[in-house]
Short mmCIF file of C-alpha atoms and ligand atoms in Angstrom, two decimals:
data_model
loop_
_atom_site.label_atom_id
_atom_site.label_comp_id
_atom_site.label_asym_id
_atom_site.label_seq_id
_atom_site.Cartn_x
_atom_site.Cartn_y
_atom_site.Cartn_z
CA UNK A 93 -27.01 44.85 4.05
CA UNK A 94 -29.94 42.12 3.42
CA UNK A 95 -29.36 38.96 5.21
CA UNK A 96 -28.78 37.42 1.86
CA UNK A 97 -26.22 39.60 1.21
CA UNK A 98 -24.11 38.90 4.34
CA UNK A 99 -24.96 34.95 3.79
CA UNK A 100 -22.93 35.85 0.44
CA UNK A 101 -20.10 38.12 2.03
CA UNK A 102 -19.55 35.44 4.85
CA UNK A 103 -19.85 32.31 1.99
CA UNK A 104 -17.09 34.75 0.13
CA UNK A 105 -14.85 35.47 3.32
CA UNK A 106 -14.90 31.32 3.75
CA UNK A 107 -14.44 30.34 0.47
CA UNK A 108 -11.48 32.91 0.66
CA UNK A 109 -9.76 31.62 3.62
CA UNK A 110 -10.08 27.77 2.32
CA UNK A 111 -8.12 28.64 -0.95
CA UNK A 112 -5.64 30.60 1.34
CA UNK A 113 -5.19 27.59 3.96
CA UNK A 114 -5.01 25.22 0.63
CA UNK A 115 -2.41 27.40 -1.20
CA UNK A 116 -0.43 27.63 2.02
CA UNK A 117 -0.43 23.75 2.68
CA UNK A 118 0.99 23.79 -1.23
CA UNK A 119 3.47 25.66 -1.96
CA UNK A 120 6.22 25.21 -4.23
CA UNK A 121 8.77 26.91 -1.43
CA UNK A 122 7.54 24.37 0.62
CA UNK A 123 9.25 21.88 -1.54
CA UNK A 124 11.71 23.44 -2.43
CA UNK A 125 13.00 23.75 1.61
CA UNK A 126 12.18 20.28 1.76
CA UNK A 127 14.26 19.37 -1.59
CA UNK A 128 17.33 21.87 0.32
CA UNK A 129 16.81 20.27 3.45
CA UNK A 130 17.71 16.92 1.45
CA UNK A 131 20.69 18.24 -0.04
CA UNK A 132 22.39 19.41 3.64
CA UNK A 133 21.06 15.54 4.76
CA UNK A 134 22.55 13.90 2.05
CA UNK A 135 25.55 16.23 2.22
CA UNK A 136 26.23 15.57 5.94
CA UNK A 137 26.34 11.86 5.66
CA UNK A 138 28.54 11.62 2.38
CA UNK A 139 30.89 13.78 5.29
CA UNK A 140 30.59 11.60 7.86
CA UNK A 141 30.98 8.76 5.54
CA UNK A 142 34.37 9.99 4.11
CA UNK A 143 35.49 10.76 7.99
CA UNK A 144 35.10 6.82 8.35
CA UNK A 145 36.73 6.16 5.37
CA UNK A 146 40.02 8.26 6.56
CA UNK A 147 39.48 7.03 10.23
CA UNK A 148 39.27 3.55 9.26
CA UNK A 149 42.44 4.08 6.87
CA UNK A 150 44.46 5.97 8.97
CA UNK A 151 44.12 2.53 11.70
CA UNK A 152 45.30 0.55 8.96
CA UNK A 153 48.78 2.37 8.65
CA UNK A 154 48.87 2.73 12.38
CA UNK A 155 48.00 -1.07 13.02
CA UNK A 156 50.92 -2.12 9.75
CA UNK A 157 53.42 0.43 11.44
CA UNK A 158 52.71 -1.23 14.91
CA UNK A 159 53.15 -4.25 13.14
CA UNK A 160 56.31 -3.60 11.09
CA UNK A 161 58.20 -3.03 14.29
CA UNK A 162 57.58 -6.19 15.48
CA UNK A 163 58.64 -7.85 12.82
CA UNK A 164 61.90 -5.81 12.63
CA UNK A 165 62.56 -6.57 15.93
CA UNK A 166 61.87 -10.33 15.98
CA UNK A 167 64.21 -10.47 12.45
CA UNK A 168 66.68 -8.91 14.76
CA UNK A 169 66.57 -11.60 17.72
CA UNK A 170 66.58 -13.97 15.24
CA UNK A 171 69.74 -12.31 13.26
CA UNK A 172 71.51 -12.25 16.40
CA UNK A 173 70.51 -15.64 17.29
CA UNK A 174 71.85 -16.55 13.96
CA UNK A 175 75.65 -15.36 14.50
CA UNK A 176 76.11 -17.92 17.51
CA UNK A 177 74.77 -20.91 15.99
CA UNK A 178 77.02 -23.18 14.73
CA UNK A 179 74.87 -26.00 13.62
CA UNK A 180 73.86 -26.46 10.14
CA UNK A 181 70.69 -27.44 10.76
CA UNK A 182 69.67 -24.82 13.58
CA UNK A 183 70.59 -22.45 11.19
CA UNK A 184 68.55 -23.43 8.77
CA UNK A 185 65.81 -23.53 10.85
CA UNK A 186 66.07 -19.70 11.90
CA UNK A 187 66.69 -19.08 7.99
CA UNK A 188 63.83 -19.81 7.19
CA UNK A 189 62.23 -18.19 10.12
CA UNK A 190 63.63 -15.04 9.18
CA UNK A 191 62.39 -15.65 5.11
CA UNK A 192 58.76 -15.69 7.01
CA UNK A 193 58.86 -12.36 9.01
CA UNK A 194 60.49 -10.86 5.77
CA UNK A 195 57.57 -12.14 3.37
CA UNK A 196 55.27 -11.01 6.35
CA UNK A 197 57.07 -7.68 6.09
CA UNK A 198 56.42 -7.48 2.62
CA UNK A 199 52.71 -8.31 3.14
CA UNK A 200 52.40 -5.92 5.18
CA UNK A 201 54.01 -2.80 3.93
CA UNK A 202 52.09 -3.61 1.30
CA UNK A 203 48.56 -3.44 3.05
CA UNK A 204 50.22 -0.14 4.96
CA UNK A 205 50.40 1.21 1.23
CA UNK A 206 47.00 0.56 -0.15
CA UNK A 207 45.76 1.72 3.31
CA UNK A 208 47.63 5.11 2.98
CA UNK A 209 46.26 5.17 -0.55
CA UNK A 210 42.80 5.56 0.51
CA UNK A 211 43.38 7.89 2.89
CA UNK A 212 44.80 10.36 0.57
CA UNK A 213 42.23 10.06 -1.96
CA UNK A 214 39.57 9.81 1.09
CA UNK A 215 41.05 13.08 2.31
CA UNK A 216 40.92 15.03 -1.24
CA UNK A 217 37.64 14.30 -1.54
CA UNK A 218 36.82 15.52 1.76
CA UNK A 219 37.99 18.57 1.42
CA UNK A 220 36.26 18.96 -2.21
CA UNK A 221 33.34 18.26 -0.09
CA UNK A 222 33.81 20.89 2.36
CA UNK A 223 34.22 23.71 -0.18
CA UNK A 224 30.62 22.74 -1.40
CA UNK A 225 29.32 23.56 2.45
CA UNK A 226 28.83 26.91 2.25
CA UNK A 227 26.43 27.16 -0.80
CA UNK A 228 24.46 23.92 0.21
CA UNK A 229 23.70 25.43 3.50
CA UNK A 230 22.82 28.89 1.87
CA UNK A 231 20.74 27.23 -0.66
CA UNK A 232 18.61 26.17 2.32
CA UNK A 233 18.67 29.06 4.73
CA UNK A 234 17.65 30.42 1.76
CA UNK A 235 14.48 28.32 1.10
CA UNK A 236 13.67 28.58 4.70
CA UNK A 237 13.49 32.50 4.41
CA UNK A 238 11.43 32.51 0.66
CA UNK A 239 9.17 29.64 2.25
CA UNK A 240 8.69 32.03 5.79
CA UNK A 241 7.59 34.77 3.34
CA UNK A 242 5.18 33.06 1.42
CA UNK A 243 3.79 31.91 4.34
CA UNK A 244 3.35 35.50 6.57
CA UNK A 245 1.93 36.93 3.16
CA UNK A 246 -0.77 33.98 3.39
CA UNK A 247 -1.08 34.67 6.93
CA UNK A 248 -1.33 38.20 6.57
CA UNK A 249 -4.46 37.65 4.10
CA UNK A 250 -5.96 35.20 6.48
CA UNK A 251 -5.62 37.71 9.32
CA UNK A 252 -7.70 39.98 7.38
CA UNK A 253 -10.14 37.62 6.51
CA UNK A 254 -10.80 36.34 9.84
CA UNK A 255 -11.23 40.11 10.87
CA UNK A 256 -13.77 40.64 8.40
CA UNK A 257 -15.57 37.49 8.92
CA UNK A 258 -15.52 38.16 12.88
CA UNK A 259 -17.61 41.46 11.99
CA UNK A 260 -19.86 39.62 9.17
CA UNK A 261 -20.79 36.82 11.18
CA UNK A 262 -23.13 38.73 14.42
CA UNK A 263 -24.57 40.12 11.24
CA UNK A 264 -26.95 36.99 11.09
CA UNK A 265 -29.74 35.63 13.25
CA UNK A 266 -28.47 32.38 15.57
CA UNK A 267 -30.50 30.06 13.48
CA UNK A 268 -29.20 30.80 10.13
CA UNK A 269 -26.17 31.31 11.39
CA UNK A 270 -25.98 27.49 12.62
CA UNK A 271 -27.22 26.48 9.82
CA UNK A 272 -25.08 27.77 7.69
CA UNK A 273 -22.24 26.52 9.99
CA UNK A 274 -23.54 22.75 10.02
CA UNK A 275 -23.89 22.67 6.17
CA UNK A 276 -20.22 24.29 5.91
CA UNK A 277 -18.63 21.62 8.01
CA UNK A 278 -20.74 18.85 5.71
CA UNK A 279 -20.13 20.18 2.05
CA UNK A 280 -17.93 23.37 2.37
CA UNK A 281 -19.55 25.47 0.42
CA UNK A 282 -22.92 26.27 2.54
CA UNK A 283 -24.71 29.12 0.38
CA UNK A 284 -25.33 29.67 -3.11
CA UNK A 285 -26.85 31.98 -5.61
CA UNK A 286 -29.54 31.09 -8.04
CA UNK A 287 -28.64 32.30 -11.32
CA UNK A 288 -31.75 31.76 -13.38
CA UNK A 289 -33.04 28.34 -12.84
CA UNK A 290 -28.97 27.27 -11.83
CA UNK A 291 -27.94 26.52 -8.41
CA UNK A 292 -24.39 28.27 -8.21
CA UNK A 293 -22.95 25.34 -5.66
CA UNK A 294 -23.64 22.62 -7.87
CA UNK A 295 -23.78 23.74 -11.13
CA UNK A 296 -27.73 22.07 -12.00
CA UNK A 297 -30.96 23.24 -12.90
CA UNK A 298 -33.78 23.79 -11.08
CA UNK A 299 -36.93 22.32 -12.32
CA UNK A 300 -39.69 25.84 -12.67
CA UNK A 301 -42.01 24.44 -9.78
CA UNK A 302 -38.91 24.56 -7.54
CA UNK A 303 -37.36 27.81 -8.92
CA UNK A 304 -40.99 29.21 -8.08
CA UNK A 305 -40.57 28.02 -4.58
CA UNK A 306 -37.48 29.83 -4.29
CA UNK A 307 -38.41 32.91 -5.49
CA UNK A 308 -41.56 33.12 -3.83
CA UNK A 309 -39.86 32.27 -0.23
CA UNK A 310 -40.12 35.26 2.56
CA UNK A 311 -37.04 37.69 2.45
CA UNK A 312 -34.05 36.53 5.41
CA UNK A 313 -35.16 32.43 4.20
CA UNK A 314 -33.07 30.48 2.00
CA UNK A 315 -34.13 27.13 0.87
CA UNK A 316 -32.03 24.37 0.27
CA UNK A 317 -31.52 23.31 -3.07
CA UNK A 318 -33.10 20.05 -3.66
CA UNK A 319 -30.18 18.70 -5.59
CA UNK A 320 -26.94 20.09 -3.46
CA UNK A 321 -28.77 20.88 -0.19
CA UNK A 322 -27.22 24.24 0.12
CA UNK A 323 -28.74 27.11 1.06
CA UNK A 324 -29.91 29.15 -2.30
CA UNK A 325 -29.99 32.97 -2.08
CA UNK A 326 -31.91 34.69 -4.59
ZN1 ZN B 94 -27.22 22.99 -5.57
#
């Protein structure tokens, strides 16, 4: 193989593995995972938010049934109180003391039933929620395994590009081959062919005098092109 050819096959193998690396940092299973990896998110916290809900409902009815008893046992001090007093006004007194704790009662059985309410409702939705577990959490092992295979098949091309490359590159002489490195990590694309009077890497013409140049250079030398900068093969 002529110098220029492997300058070529090595531009080739490069160019290969960039589209490969780009493709890999783009693809659509990528975002898909991401997009299923959402869902579970977004999943777990409308759980843990209906948890709360029934946790904080459930301390309602436990704080009004705490509550309740209270009340029923101060109505009965005061009810007993009530049958040994014998003055009007005394009794009238603990009368309406006892109207109080009832209206309290009242208030509070009432707060005990809104409370109970919610958790019902808070507790059939939860378990609505559950049964949609087991497909949201597929949906994204799922991703994870189509993104893993896009990936090795990307890695597996790669692989065999960086072998190829590894037995291309001793190929060239030291200076070309640094040459060719420096210009890759400036513009990417280090080599090109002249097509007619048409550098290949950036798509303009070459006036004659320099196409001349070009052609008449010694074989294993590749000028730059005076527009681009890369090196032109012929
Ligand atoms: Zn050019």
């Amino acid at each position: 193989m002529s110098s220029a050819e492997v300058l070529l096959d090595l531009q080739r193998i490069d160019t290969g593995a960039d589209q490969l690396r780009h493709r890999r940092e783009h693809l659509g299973e990528r975002e898909r995972l991401v997009a299923a990896t959402a869902q579970v998110n977004s999943w777990e916290s409308t759980r843990v938010a209906l948890l709360e809900r029934i946790a904080a409902s459930a301390a309602i009815v436990e704080e009004v049934e705490l509550e309740g008893e209270r009340i029923d046992s101060e109505s009965a001090r005061l009810n007993a109180q009530m049958r040994t007093v014998i003055a009007p006004r005394e009794a009238e007194a603990l009368q309406h003391e006892l109207e109080t704790l009832a209206a309290k009662r009242a208030e509070s059985d009432e707060r005990g039933l809104l409370a109970l309410t919610e958790q019902g409702e808070a507790e059939t939705e939860l378990a609505e929620h559950l049964g949609a577990e087991e497909s949201i959490r597929e949906a994204a092992r799922s991703a994870d395994e189509q993104l893993q295979i896009a990936e090795a098949a990307i890695d597996f091309e790669l692989a065999d590009l960086e072998s190829r490359r590894s037995e291309v590159r001793p190929l060239l002489v030291d200076g070309l081959l640094a040459r060719y490195d420096r210009l890759r990590s400036k513009i990417g694309v280090a080599a090109a062919r002249l097509t007619g009077s048409r550098c290949e890497g950036c798509h303009l013409d070459l006036s004659a005098a320099e196409v001349d140049e070009v052609r008449r250079a010694p074989e294993g030398e590749f000028p730059d092109c005076p527009q681009c900068g890369r090196m032109l093969v012929r």
